[in-house]
Every structure is written in structure tokens, then in C-alpha cells.
Amino acid sequence: MAVTYKVRVTTGNFIRSGTRDSISITLVGTEGESPKTTLDNWGVDFFTGSVSDYEVSCEHDLGEIVLLRLHKEGAIELFTTNWYCNFITVTSPKGAAYHFPCYQWMEGYQTLELREGTAKTPAMDTLPLLKDFRIGEVRKRQSNYGWKIFAEGVPHCLDVSSIVELEKDVKFSTVKAALFATRSTSKKIELKLKGYSDSQKSWENLEDIKKVFWFNKSDLSVYVTEHWKDDALFGWQFLNGLNPRMIQRCTKIPSNFPVTNEMVAKSLGEGTTLEKELEKGNIFIADYKLLDGVPAGVNNERQQYVAAPLCLLHLSKQKLLMPLAIQLSQIPGPQSPIFLPSDSEWDWILAKTWVRNADFHVHQAITHLLRTHLLAEVFTMATIRQLPTCHPLYKLLIPHTRYTLHINTVARENLVSQGGVFDKHTGVGFKGLVEVLQRGTQALTLTSLCLPEDLEARGVSSLPHYYYKDDGLKIWATVKSFISGMIDFYYQNDSSVKEDWELQKWMEEIFKKGFMSQKSSGISSLLSSVQELKKFLTMVLYTCSAQHSAVNSGQFDLGAWMPNFPSSMRKPPPTTKGTANLENYKDTIPEINTTCIILSVLWLLSAPPGDLIPLGNYPDQHFTEEAPKKLILAFQEELKKISKEIDKRNESLGNTGVPLTYEYLYPPKIENSVSI
Ligand code: FE2
């Protein structure tokens, strides 16, 4: 008996997602296939944002609809136009609805097969047709997305050399691409006009640095400009700045940093000693030993310098983290004096500036590039290459990979390449950057990527005014609970994790390509329990969203006043006290062109991104079942609660010594993925 199926097609609602090509459909059911049917209503079909209904007639019932084929063919126009299809719903004559998430581009003339949207692990598929489908899909993606080595001993990356080679599905949207291009070119032109970007001279007046980006200032950048010499702001940045995972509790003064009680007695105040403060747990240390021996680069044809400082800090009675002492090398001795707040003004400022410079290198190479961008790319690649679209973890993770391959390709082309911005305008150059990345990769551990364990290991869980910790722990717990709900729904027990060979391949790829098969990372190439899977996925989702936001968004706020975040040092670290003054300070920090070029990059990377999707928002409905949809809603509600708590906290920061709000982990400002 002839039957009719209703078909509803939703086209993407962003620029150029509609097509004028001819679209036909074939429905594939357990009891047979429909004839290929052209979807053609009166007037224009498939325009941007359209939702249109069609009918497909068959000679008999098709049973369960498991697949459909979309055929894109030539219409009247001579030229083909791309089509971005969001979603298709098929309703059977008996009223059963089958949902087909698409969310991909169709380019040229082609046929695209889509599976019905219910998420399924390989064990849940029984039909040979569907089993073959998932194998074929993964095989195709593996040929389209290959790996390459960016540098030996560093996480591998997508094998393309330019964004021109990227698949359209992973590229920036038209809106984001246009905004990104406008911002990067307008900054270059503006700096050129001012004559800044060509000048290799030192700044004549530090005040002139303010002029570079005077119209882009933020409350925080203004505060830093006015308070950059304050020890309280210097200490605050270890907690809430760009690199908030550098400090650890110090229980014993290291033998290579011989700070004595006499040196710090004045800073500690009366009635206590260094020994007592160590016992109380009030002493902290930032040790940049990772930079020791890293080769320095050459900027503007002049040799640059890199230091590996140590900085001791004290949690004061006012609950402020204050620097006590700084040593600029890992080897103590007469050539490496221990600088103190009681030294001459410029000796102390210069010592702190060296620490800020070391922080620039560790932040950009390790905290930002390696531990968010490069790992996010590995997670993205493994998800695309090893998980078919119907896999629950593909549906869960794909929104958290948006634009990552594009931004990392841009970074490899322009920023972190040989001859790129970082090579020419930071103190480590390309060779040094690779060495820092290699050392950082060797030290990668799962523990250090899991916020609660990282804080515990560094002994900083009880530090006050540590908003990176406070807000981060709340978001971590919320992400964990969301992931937990999802995993419990799809995996009944540890065996179902172990037997999911697609998941195991995904994990194996991450272990090999991201953690370089290092057992010391605490990661294994096998996931053997529900618990392990939950923990790993929580880390993945948190790293791609909140962690990147925490270490990316403040780059302009904290770096606009260049002396607070200098990318390079033009003179070696001082070997005696009493030699620093304003004049040689200006000849040590970056010259005019380096300052301007780095500032324009920091601005570009931390300006509010166009086309942002905040954490926990999933406009693309990859999940079609009720249970995951409910979990998404609960996740969003929890994030709203956290936002309210952060609002309240930020309102009451007036009398905390450093009256700055902390918004880098404010959920509406956290992007779902690494996209900038
Ligand atoms: Fe970033």
C-alpha cells in the first residue's frame, strides 16, 4: 500500500548557508528504500534560515528509518552554491518521528548520508548496514584529517600548512573570519601610521606606551598602568593573572635559593620569622627552572636574554600575597644577588620585571599554547578521526572543538612558526620556544590538568582571594556532574567502556599524539572504567573551555602596559645590586616595534570574539534523546547559579587590597571551545 512520509528540512541561519542547487532525498528503512525524491516547493527552497516541509511517497512502508541520503545536484544556475543543512526530521505515516542532525556543509554536487540521531556506541548497533556506516565514516575522516609533526617531542597537529587547505566544516564562519581579518589588518595599519611598528629604538618615556592602544583600554589595563610597581598587584597576578598555576606552597627554602630570615624580616613584620611562616604554610614560591638554559633569540638583529628566576612570596596578615625575595638564576652566588623590596626602587622593579618576563614565556608556551591550544587540537583530531557522528562522545565533544583547527593553523602560520611573530619578537625565538614546549610536554601529567588535583599538589587549595581557584572549582564540579550524567546514561558498567573499541582508539590516539606515549603522564592508552572515562572527559571539556578562557582572556588587560608583561629582555640579568636605573631599564625592556607588534597580537587574541557560543550552550542539537537534553538544561542552570555567585563576589571586592574583579571564569564569557 502506498504511503507518504513527511520531511522537514532546516537550513543553517548564518550568512551563505542557503543554496539554489537542487536537493533530493532517499529514505532508507529496515524494510527498503524510498525512490529518490526531489524536494521542491513553490518558490525558492533552502534559503538561509528556512524550515520547509516536503513529502516523499513510497509504494510500501519502509519500517524503521535508519538512514537518509541527501543528493545535491545542478539546478538552473551555472554555478553550484554550498549548502549548510542543520537538521532533517522524517515523520512516518504512523506518526513516528526520526531526527537526523546534519550540521555540515555540502559543497559542489554530492550525496551525503546521514544516520538517525540516536546516540549509539558500537555495541548498540545491530544492523550490518549501520555497523558498516560507522566504519566508513571514520575511514573517510581519517583520510581527510591527517596528522603531522609540528616539532619533535611536542603534541602532533593537523597536517595542513594554511587555512586554505582546511575542510569547510572546521573553518571560521564568515562572520568570525571577517572580524578576525578586520581586527588584524586595522591594528597593523594604525601602528604603521603612528610610525611605531618600524622603530627599533627604546621608549623615550614609559608614559608613551599608553598611547599605543589608548582607545582600547579596559578597567584592568588602566589599573595595571597605574599600579604596575605595586608589590600587591605583582603578587595578585600569581593568583588571578594570566599564569595562575605557577605558585606552590614552600615548606622548605630550596638550597639553590638561600633566602635568610635577616633578608625578609622587615617584609614579614614583627613577631614572626621566616621559619615560623614556613611552618604556618604562609610562604609560597614561583620557580621558573623550566627556562634554565633555554637558548635566547635574536630580535631586531640583537641578542636577547632569558632568565630562570625564583620568587619567594608571603601571605601577609592582610591576606595579600606579597613578594619577599627574587633571585634571577638557578645558581646562587655572588653573581646572582637576591633582590629584596628594600633594595633601591629600580633594582627591585627590574627584578620583578624579569619575573614577569619569565612568566610571559611560561604562560605563552606552556600554560596557553601547549596546555590548552595544542592539547585541544589533539582532542579535536582524535574526536573527528576516531568517533563516528552517532557516537555519544562525538555528540558530546564536537561543540567543544569548534574553530580549534582553524585558530591553531593560523597560529602555526603566523605566530609560532620560524620567522613568525614569536620568533622575531620574544626573547626565546623559535628554537627556544620549541625547547620550552618539549620540556613542557615531558612534564605533562593528567593530575596537573585536573584542577582540583593540581591545586592540591601545589598546596594552594586554601589560598584566599584566589578567584581562579574558587570559580574554577565550581565550574569543574559542574562539568564533572554533567559528564557523569551523560556517561551513566550510555555506559552501564566498566565492561561497556572497555568494549567500546571506538572510544579505546580515541584514547590511544590522544595518548600517542598528545602525550607522546609517556607513561609518566599518568595516562594510559586504555580506558578501563567508567570512573576513568568520566575523569578524563571532565578534563577534556574543562581544558577546551574554562581553562583556555582563564589563561587567554586577560592577555590585553594585563599585557597592555608592556613593562608588566615584557616579551623580551635586551640586556642580561643584573649580577650586582645598585646598577639599575630608569635609563637602563628602558634599554632592557622591549623596544618600540616589539612592544607594538606583541601588543597588537595580545589585543587580537583577547578582544571579545565574534560568533561566541558560551560554555554549556549547544545551538546544534546533536543529541536527539530526552535524557541528554535534560542533562544539558541542568548543566546550563548550574552555570547560571555560578554566574550569580561570581556577580555577587565581584561586587564586594572593594576592600581586598587589589580591588579588581575577576571575570575570566565568568560562564557567559567562557567560550565552549578554543577558538582564539
Ligand atoms: Fe588562545
XYZ file of C-alpha atoms and ligand atoms in Angstrom:
677
model
C 0.000 0.000 0.000
C 1.379 3.410 -0.984
C 2.490 5.548 1.938
C 3.698 9.116 2.375
C 6.476 10.372 4.646
C 6.694 13.961 5.753
C 10.144 15.532 5.619
C 11.097 18.799 7.332
C 14.418 20.387 6.307
C 16.129 23.167 8.298
C 18.861 25.171 6.599
C 21.575 26.973 8.617
C 20.778 30.519 9.665
C 24.122 32.210 9.069
C 25.457 34.027 6.038
C 25.679 31.957 2.848
C 24.259 28.768 4.316
C 21.450 28.601 1.756
C 21.723 27.055 -1.718
C 19.939 27.311 -5.056
C 21.097 23.855 -6.119
C 18.602 21.031 -6.446
C 18.230 18.806 -3.356
C 16.756 15.296 -3.468
C 16.336 12.757 -0.732
C 16.268 8.979 -0.389
C 14.911 7.468 2.811
C 16.479 4.194 3.911
C 14.453 1.981 6.230
C 14.722 -1.518 7.637
C 12.160 -2.642 5.049
C 13.533 -0.923 1.965
C 14.323 2.421 0.367
C 12.162 5.228 -0.961
C 12.599 6.432 -4.521
C 14.986 9.358 -4.836
C 12.639 12.337 -4.497
C 13.378 15.949 -5.382
C 12.480 18.382 -2.591
C 10.851 21.209 -4.470
C 8.153 23.544 -3.212
C 6.674 26.540 -4.948
C 9.211 29.417 -4.823
C 12.751 29.348 -3.503
C 13.861 26.371 -1.396
C 16.752 26.060 1.067
C 17.412 29.735 1.647
C 19.289 30.803 4.778
C 17.302 30.033 7.911
C 14.479 28.277 6.028
C 12.401 25.488 7.550
C 10.469 23.705 4.804
C 8.144 20.703 4.653
C 8.070 18.140 1.849
C 6.542 14.756 1.131
C 8.136 11.521 -0.020
C 5.842 8.828 -1.426
C 6.679 5.139 -1.404
C 4.940 2.030 -2.612
C 5.136 0.420 0.834
C 6.090 1.099 4.436
C 9.879 1.360 4.936
C 9.942 0.087 8.529
C 12.268 1.982 10.882
C 14.000 4.855 9.065
C 17.683 4.423 9.837
C 19.492 6.456 7.188
C 18.825 9.079 4.613
C 20.700 10.253 1.566
C 20.801 13.873 0.522
C 21.650 14.447 -3.121
C 22.841 17.903 -4.163
C 22.753 18.411 -7.919
C 22.813 21.165 -10.532
C 19.828 23.487 -10.776
C 19.176 26.117 -13.401
C 22.157 28.226 -12.353
C 25.525 27.545 -13.943
C 27.396 27.669 -10.686
C 26.914 25.454 -7.697
C 26.355 27.073 -4.286
C 27.268 25.463 -0.976
C 24.582 24.383 1.448
C 24.703 24.116 5.217
C 21.961 21.823 6.403
C 21.137 21.905 10.097
C 18.592 19.208 10.633
C 16.074 16.925 8.965
C 13.046 15.322 10.593
C 11.159 12.497 8.906
C 7.651 11.579 10.106
C 6.219 8.209 9.124
C 2.571 7.640 8.124
C 2.032 6.186 11.620
C 3.347 9.387 13.214
C 6.791 8.150 14.319
C 9.402 10.936 14.136
C 13.017 10.280 13.121
C 15.581 13.018 13.684
C 18.671 13.477 11.546
C 21.157 16.079 12.829
C 23.372 17.207 9.967
C 25.313 20.400 10.829
C 27.684 20.145 7.927
C 28.416 21.694 4.570
C 27.589 20.153 1.242
C 29.898 21.550 -1.403
C 29.549 21.067 -5.157
C 27.414 18.167 -6.367
C 27.481 15.251 -3.986
C 25.499 12.744 -1.963
C 25.633 12.851 1.816
C 24.406 10.020 4.002
C 23.065 10.763 7.484
C 22.241 8.407 10.304
C 19.221 8.738 12.514
C 20.294 10.803 15.520
C 20.027 8.396 18.478
C 23.494 8.212 20.036
C 24.970 4.728 19.923
C 28.210 3.130 20.974
C 29.390 0.361 18.602
C 27.901 -2.334 20.842
C 24.442 -0.773 20.494
C 24.386 -1.213 16.710
C 22.999 -4.497 15.427
C 22.182 -3.801 11.779
C 25.082 -4.636 9.413
C 24.176 -1.562 7.355
C 24.714 0.736 10.346
C 27.832 -1.077 11.524
C 29.355 -0.570 8.073
C 28.223 3.042 8.053
C 30.155 3.968 11.194
C 33.297 2.244 9.907
C 33.055 4.038 6.557
C 32.521 7.421 8.155
C 35.589 7.143 10.366
C 37.702 5.855 7.482
C 36.773 8.852 5.344
C 37.561 11.331 8.098
C 40.939 9.720 8.702
C 41.868 10.353 5.090
C 40.686 13.979 5.255
C 42.288 14.845 8.605
C 45.861 13.566 8.793
C 48.488 14.200 11.441
C 51.807 15.977 11.115
C 54.662 16.758 13.470
C 54.939 20.418 14.421
C 58.179 19.816 16.330
C 59.803 16.690 17.762
C 58.592 15.857 21.258
C 55.588 18.191 21.054
C 51.920 17.193 20.514
C 51.168 16.449 16.874
C 48.780 18.548 14.825
C 46.586 18.667 11.721
C 48.509 18.151 8.503
C 47.810 21.396 6.654
C 50.102 24.334 6.063
C 47.491 27.031 5.615
C 43.820 27.694 6.325
C 43.155 27.434 2.567
C 43.628 23.668 2.926
C 41.123 23.314 5.786
C 37.869 21.432 5.349
C 34.965 23.891 5.288
C 33.311 22.210 8.281
C 36.133 23.230 10.624
C 36.740 26.747 9.294
C 35.737 30.028 10.937
C 32.259 31.188 9.976
C 32.072 34.112 7.529
C 31.302 36.465 10.434
C 34.193 35.322 12.583
C 36.640 35.281 9.659
C 35.671 38.829 8.648
C 36.004 40.164 12.202
C 39.339 38.455 12.685
C 40.702 39.795 9.379
C 39.482 43.345 10.042
C 40.964 43.406 13.516
C 44.351 42.115 12.487
C 44.742 44.465 9.497
C 43.334 47.580 11.190
C 45.830 47.256 14.046
C 48.732 46.893 11.638
C 47.730 49.980 9.644
C 47.172 52.049 12.739
C 50.569 51.230 14.204
C 52.238 51.882 10.857
C 50.660 55.314 10.691
C 51.979 56.182 14.084
C 55.422 55.057 12.953
C 55.641 52.684 15.883
C 55.909 49.337 14.205
C 59.181 50.200 12.424
C 61.030 51.895 15.254
C 63.795 49.851 16.830
C 64.504 52.474 19.478
C 63.910 52.216 23.207
C 60.903 54.032 24.611
C 61.919 57.569 25.439
C 59.238 57.911 28.103
C 57.468 54.939 29.623
C 54.314 57.045 29.580
C 54.338 56.868 25.774
C 53.454 53.167 25.940
C 49.976 54.265 26.961
C 49.498 55.946 23.588
C 49.744 52.745 21.580
C 46.351 51.400 22.491
C 44.811 54.307 24.311
C 41.315 53.710 22.915
C 41.252 50.020 23.759
C 41.847 50.362 27.459
C 39.914 48.278 29.951
C 39.392 48.892 33.683
C 42.043 46.311 34.391
C 44.577 47.637 31.861
C 44.176 51.120 33.380
C 44.661 49.731 36.890
C 47.811 47.882 35.818
C 49.177 51.025 34.142
C 48.722 52.963 37.370
C 49.771 50.272 39.857
C 52.397 48.253 37.972
C 55.061 48.988 40.560
C 52.899 47.786 43.493
C 54.012 44.550 45.119
C 50.381 43.704 45.871
C 49.482 43.683 42.160
C 52.620 41.679 41.381
C 51.528 39.048 43.940
C 47.860 39.159 42.846
C 48.830 38.110 39.340
C 50.169 34.778 40.596
C 46.613 34.066 41.749
C 44.395 35.714 39.188
C 46.617 36.745 36.313
C 47.458 35.025 33.056
C 49.514 32.255 34.573
C 47.630 31.313 37.729
C 49.252 27.894 38.167
C 52.876 28.913 38.719
C 52.952 29.244 42.502
C 53.215 26.462 45.014
C 53.429 26.292 48.765
C 57.011 26.359 50.038
C 57.695 24.264 53.112
C 61.482 24.462 52.948
C 63.701 27.110 51.400
C 65.409 25.449 48.394
C 69.183 25.051 48.660
C 69.696 26.995 45.417
C 67.762 29.998 46.739
C 69.432 30.815 50.076
C 66.995 33.368 51.462
C 67.655 34.091 55.146
C 65.436 35.374 57.907
C 67.501 38.590 58.062
C 66.749 39.307 54.424
C 62.991 39.069 54.796
C 62.423 40.058 58.451
C 61.370 43.580 57.518
C 58.831 42.362 54.956
C 57.399 39.708 57.298
C 56.801 42.257 60.058
C 57.318 41.997 63.781
C 56.559 38.953 65.912
C 57.344 36.318 63.311
C 60.223 34.714 61.416
C 60.701 33.006 58.094
C 60.848 29.687 59.940
C 57.524 30.333 61.657
C 55.835 31.493 58.448
C 57.085 28.373 56.642
C 55.593 26.244 59.395
C 52.284 28.105 59.214
C 52.127 27.490 55.465
C 52.265 31.174 54.587
C 55.277 31.024 52.271
C 54.921 30.365 48.528
C 57.346 30.070 45.666
C 57.333 30.565 41.897
C 60.219 28.687 40.320
C 60.898 29.209 36.611
C 63.515 26.445 36.398
C 61.861 25.187 33.219
C 63.518 28.138 31.452
C 67.012 27.339 32.718
C 69.419 27.055 29.773
C 66.784 27.769 27.126
C 68.537 29.429 24.163
C 67.643 33.099 23.750
C 66.597 34.519 20.389
C 67.667 37.462 18.280
C 65.228 40.362 17.808
C 65.933 43.311 15.521
C 69.305 41.641 14.859
C 70.237 41.981 18.527
C 70.869 39.196 21.023
C 68.126 38.802 23.661
C 68.334 37.243 27.137
C 66.306 34.724 29.118
C 66.406 34.154 32.898
C 65.099 31.338 35.070
C 64.191 33.223 38.255
C 62.943 32.119 41.649
C 60.487 34.280 43.553
C 59.507 33.824 47.213
C 56.145 35.161 48.372
C 54.391 35.652 51.678
C 50.707 35.544 52.535
C 50.520 38.676 54.668
C 48.307 39.360 57.675
C 46.124 41.407 55.318
C 45.750 38.211 53.234
C 47.728 39.625 50.335
C 50.353 37.614 48.510
C 53.478 39.791 48.673
C 56.890 39.142 47.073
C 59.696 38.688 49.613
C 62.765 37.927 47.515
C 63.799 37.323 43.911
C 66.849 35.552 42.507
C 67.310 35.740 38.743
C 69.164 32.478 38.192
C 69.001 28.907 39.402
C 72.614 29.032 40.594
C 73.131 31.038 43.779
C 76.276 33.012 44.451
C 77.860 36.445 44.290
C 76.901 36.791 40.604
C 73.235 36.215 41.407
C 72.159 38.561 44.196
C 68.872 38.020 45.999
C 66.775 41.110 45.338
C 64.502 42.451 48.088
C 61.709 45.026 48.352
C 64.091 47.097 50.491
C 66.595 47.444 47.614
C 66.713 50.609 45.529
C 63.495 51.299 43.625
C 64.831 50.348 40.173
C 66.779 47.280 41.376
C 63.532 45.893 42.766
C 61.404 46.927 39.772
C 63.915 45.377 37.366
C 63.993 42.113 39.353
C 60.196 41.938 39.301
C 60.184 42.721 35.571
C 62.493 39.762 34.957
C 59.981 37.557 36.763
C 57.174 38.994 34.634
C 59.249 38.253 31.511
C 59.820 34.644 32.634
C 56.082 34.474 33.254
C 55.457 35.677 29.681
C 57.455 32.747 28.294
C 55.937 30.100 30.555
C 52.453 31.499 30.051
C 52.581 31.701 26.265
C 54.447 28.460 25.562
C 53.179 26.166 28.305
C 50.075 27.432 30.057
C 48.415 28.820 26.941
C 49.826 27.176 23.789
C 50.704 23.679 24.976
C 48.219 23.045 27.766
C 45.165 24.489 26.037
C 45.636 25.082 22.265
C 47.800 22.100 21.339
C 46.024 19.623 23.613
C 42.630 20.888 22.431
C 43.778 20.205 18.863
C 44.736 16.632 19.777
C 41.321 16.112 21.424
C 39.665 17.581 18.315
C 41.632 15.408 15.907
C 41.011 12.218 17.896
C 37.284 13.003 18.067
C 36.996 13.662 14.339
C 39.208 10.742 13.304
C 38.059 8.017 15.691
C 34.437 8.634 16.626
C 31.577 8.380 14.124
C 28.893 11.084 14.237
C 26.455 8.780 16.022
C 28.855 8.084 18.907
C 27.657 9.713 22.156
C 31.112 11.123 22.815
C 31.285 12.648 19.354
C 27.993 14.418 20.038
C 29.244 15.493 23.453
C 32.657 16.754 22.362
C 32.234 18.186 18.886
C 30.805 21.529 20.151
C 33.954 21.871 22.252
C 36.211 21.604 19.201
C 34.649 24.474 17.224
C 37.239 26.564 15.331
C 40.198 24.958 17.157
C 41.792 23.557 13.997
C 41.386 26.924 12.279
C 42.893 29.104 15.017
C 45.788 26.710 15.561
C 46.532 26.664 11.833
C 46.578 30.486 11.869
C 48.893 30.411 14.895
C 51.273 27.981 13.185
C 51.312 30.099 10.037
C 51.902 33.462 11.674
C 52.727 33.337 15.357
C 54.689 30.298 16.428
C 56.404 29.448 13.151
C 60.034 30.005 12.208
C 60.137 33.690 11.218
C 56.752 34.295 12.880
C 55.864 36.905 15.497
C 57.094 34.852 18.449
C 60.355 34.034 16.696
C 61.066 37.682 15.911
C 59.650 39.442 18.938
C 60.012 37.275 22.032
C 63.154 36.523 23.971
C 63.218 32.812 23.270
C 62.769 32.874 19.489
C 61.597 29.783 17.595
C 64.377 27.487 18.800
C 63.832 28.429 22.422
C 60.064 28.133 22.062
C 60.381 24.578 20.760
C 62.702 23.698 23.618
C 60.268 25.123 26.189
C 57.418 23.213 24.529
C 59.445 19.985 24.611
C 60.203 20.409 28.306
C 56.563 21.235 29.000
C 55.392 18.176 27.066
C 57.738 15.905 29.011
C 56.237 17.243 32.230
C 52.586 16.840 31.151
C 50.527 14.859 33.641
C 46.852 14.113 33.943
C 46.998 15.255 37.576
C 48.248 18.689 36.611
C 45.464 19.033 34.032
C 42.759 18.254 36.596
C 42.170 21.464 38.535
C 41.313 20.042 41.985
C 44.345 17.749 41.961
C 46.611 20.442 40.556
C 45.653 22.857 43.352
C 46.145 20.131 45.944
C 49.562 19.157 44.564
C 50.699 22.778 44.609
C 49.458 23.204 48.180
C 47.361 26.243 47.292
C 43.832 24.978 47.958
C 43.273 27.287 50.913
C 44.779 30.495 49.497
C 42.380 33.434 49.894
C 41.379 35.771 47.032
C 42.360 33.048 44.573
C 39.387 33.503 42.250
C 40.906 31.327 39.504
C 40.698 28.540 42.077
C 37.309 29.468 43.574
C 35.464 29.943 40.272
C 37.378 27.140 38.563
C 36.460 24.559 41.219
C 32.779 25.408 40.881
C 32.880 25.087 37.109
C 34.922 21.898 37.353
C 32.320 20.334 39.664
C 29.506 21.341 37.308
C 31.273 19.953 34.254
C 32.013 16.765 36.189
C 28.391 16.317 37.134
C 27.239 16.931 33.530
C 29.750 14.429 32.157
C 28.849 11.950 34.844
C 25.169 12.054 33.878
C 25.998 11.563 30.202
C 28.352 8.645 30.809
C 25.955 6.899 33.196
C 23.296 7.090 30.500
C 25.431 5.475 27.776
C 27.765 3.169 29.738
C 26.233 0.717 32.201
C 29.482 -0.622 33.635
C 33.244 -0.819 33.236
C 32.941 -3.578 30.634
C 30.919 -1.348 28.355
C 33.776 1.183 28.490
C 36.430 -1.436 27.841
C 34.471 -2.968 24.976
C 33.859 0.311 23.148
C 36.663 -0.047 20.619
C 35.974 3.343 19.062
C 36.433 5.014 22.428
C 39.594 2.979 23.026
C 41.024 4.080 19.653
C 40.199 7.673 20.583
C 42.089 7.325 23.848
C 45.014 5.559 22.218
C 45.349 8.361 19.681
C 45.373 11.017 22.408
C 47.956 9.055 24.405
C 50.236 8.710 21.379
C 49.789 12.062 19.647
C 49.189 14.330 22.634
C 51.107 12.742 25.487
C 53.792 11.216 23.253
C 53.122 7.746 24.752
C 54.732 8.874 28.019
C 53.681 6.582 30.872
C 54.895 9.256 33.300
C 51.890 11.356 32.215
C 49.654 9.098 34.306
C 47.585 8.498 31.177
C 47.237 5.118 29.620
C 46.319 4.152 26.090
C 43.382 2.212 27.544
C 40.353 3.419 29.443
C 39.301 0.643 31.757
C 36.497 2.031 33.874
C 33.519 4.366 33.912
C 35.314 6.392 36.580
C 38.441 6.865 34.460
C 36.365 7.882 31.468
C 34.427 10.472 33.474
C 37.599 11.996 34.872
C 39.312 12.173 31.504
C 36.309 13.711 29.760
C 35.861 16.285 32.532
C 39.470 17.320 31.971
C 38.967 17.499 28.189
C 35.853 19.652 28.391
C 37.310 21.920 31.098
C 40.616 22.365 29.231
C 38.901 23.300 25.951
C 36.600 25.839 27.606
C 37.217 27.234 31.105
C 40.965 26.689 31.315
C 41.540 28.376 27.968
C 39.362 31.296 28.997
C 41.283 31.701 32.269
C 44.639 31.924 30.525
C 43.624 33.643 27.291
C 41.108 36.386 28.034
C 43.314 38.660 30.131
C 46.206 38.975 27.707
C 45.437 42.547 26.760
C 44.240 43.603 30.240
C 47.489 42.514 31.839
C 49.837 42.938 28.891
C 48.789 46.349 27.537
C 51.135 48.018 29.983
C 54.176 46.320 28.449
C 56.519 46.541 31.495
C 54.057 44.262 33.279
C 54.365 41.561 30.603
C 57.519 42.108 28.551
C 58.042 39.619 25.760
C 61.808 40.001 25.659
C 64.768 41.423 27.574
C 67.582 43.143 25.710
C 70.237 43.099 28.449
C 71.389 40.225 30.657
C 70.016 39.916 34.189
C 71.893 42.181 36.644
C 74.710 40.469 38.541
C 75.096 43.174 41.180
C 72.787 45.422 43.107
C 72.768 49.184 42.729
C 73.199 49.344 38.962
C 69.605 49.666 37.792
C 68.056 52.996 36.884
C 65.244 54.229 34.661
C 67.537 54.739 31.660
C 68.966 51.209 31.564
C 65.547 49.836 32.468
C 64.160 51.367 29.246
C 67.082 49.850 27.314
C 66.324 46.421 28.801
C 62.583 46.064 28.218
C 61.324 45.653 24.615
C 61.915 48.435 22.109
C 59.091 50.288 20.380
C 58.367 47.950 17.437
C 58.488 44.774 19.545
C 56.149 46.346 22.100
C 53.655 47.349 19.416
C 53.667 44.092 17.499
C 53.249 41.976 20.639
C 50.532 44.297 21.927
C 48.562 44.052 18.706
C 48.710 40.241 18.942
C 47.653 40.250 22.612
C 44.797 42.567 21.723
C 43.692 40.421 18.775
C 43.768 37.250 20.879
C 41.819 38.614 23.820
C 39.331 41.016 22.205
C 35.763 39.723 22.608
C 35.463 37.115 19.860
C 32.679 37.398 17.322
C 30.315 34.482 16.999
C 30.871 33.246 20.572
C 28.996 30.241 21.950
C 29.258 30.323 25.751
C 30.052 27.287 27.862
C 27.182 24.814 28.098
C 25.240 26.230 25.131
C 24.526 23.797 22.340
C 22.634 25.501 19.497
C 23.385 22.453 17.319
C 21.195 19.637 18.610
C 23.403 16.617 18.114
C 21.565 14.730 20.852
C 18.008 13.774 19.984
C 17.049 11.722 23.060
C 15.343 13.270 26.055
C 17.845 12.226 28.748
C 20.905 14.060 27.333
C 18.756 17.094 26.542
C 17.683 17.238 30.191
C 21.296 16.946 31.330
C 22.207 19.885 29.096
C 19.462 22.001 30.667
C 20.630 21.089 34.171
C 24.218 21.978 33.204
C 23.048 25.379 31.977
C 21.101 26.005 35.187
C 24.142 25.215 37.311
C 26.290 27.574 35.252
C 23.720 30.333 35.759
C 23.950 29.825 39.520
C 27.737 30.116 39.360
C 27.425 33.326 37.344
C 25.214 34.833 40.044
C 27.709 33.882 42.742
C 30.535 35.473 40.751
C 28.456 38.642 40.255
C 27.923 38.840 43.990
C 31.578 38.211 44.811
C 32.763 40.790 42.284
C 30.503 43.413 43.822
C 32.241 43.059 47.171
C 35.880 43.342 46.166
C 36.275 46.980 47.181
C 38.461 46.435 50.255
C 40.643 43.495 49.317
C 43.917 45.332 48.727
C 43.728 44.783 44.992
C 40.158 45.879 44.162
C 39.922 44.044 40.861
C 37.024 41.917 39.733
C 37.779 38.507 38.263
C 35.767 37.649 35.156
C 37.913 35.233 33.186
C 35.878 32.311 34.508
C 32.501 34.040 34.304
C 30.414 31.408 32.467
C 28.776 33.724 29.870
C 32.264 34.866 28.862
C 33.776 31.380 28.636
C 33.712 30.026 25.116
C 32.757 26.378 24.588
C 35.959 25.758 22.648
C 39.458 27.052 21.969
C 38.679 29.407 19.120
C 41.078 32.312 19.562
Fe 44.119 31.284 22.966
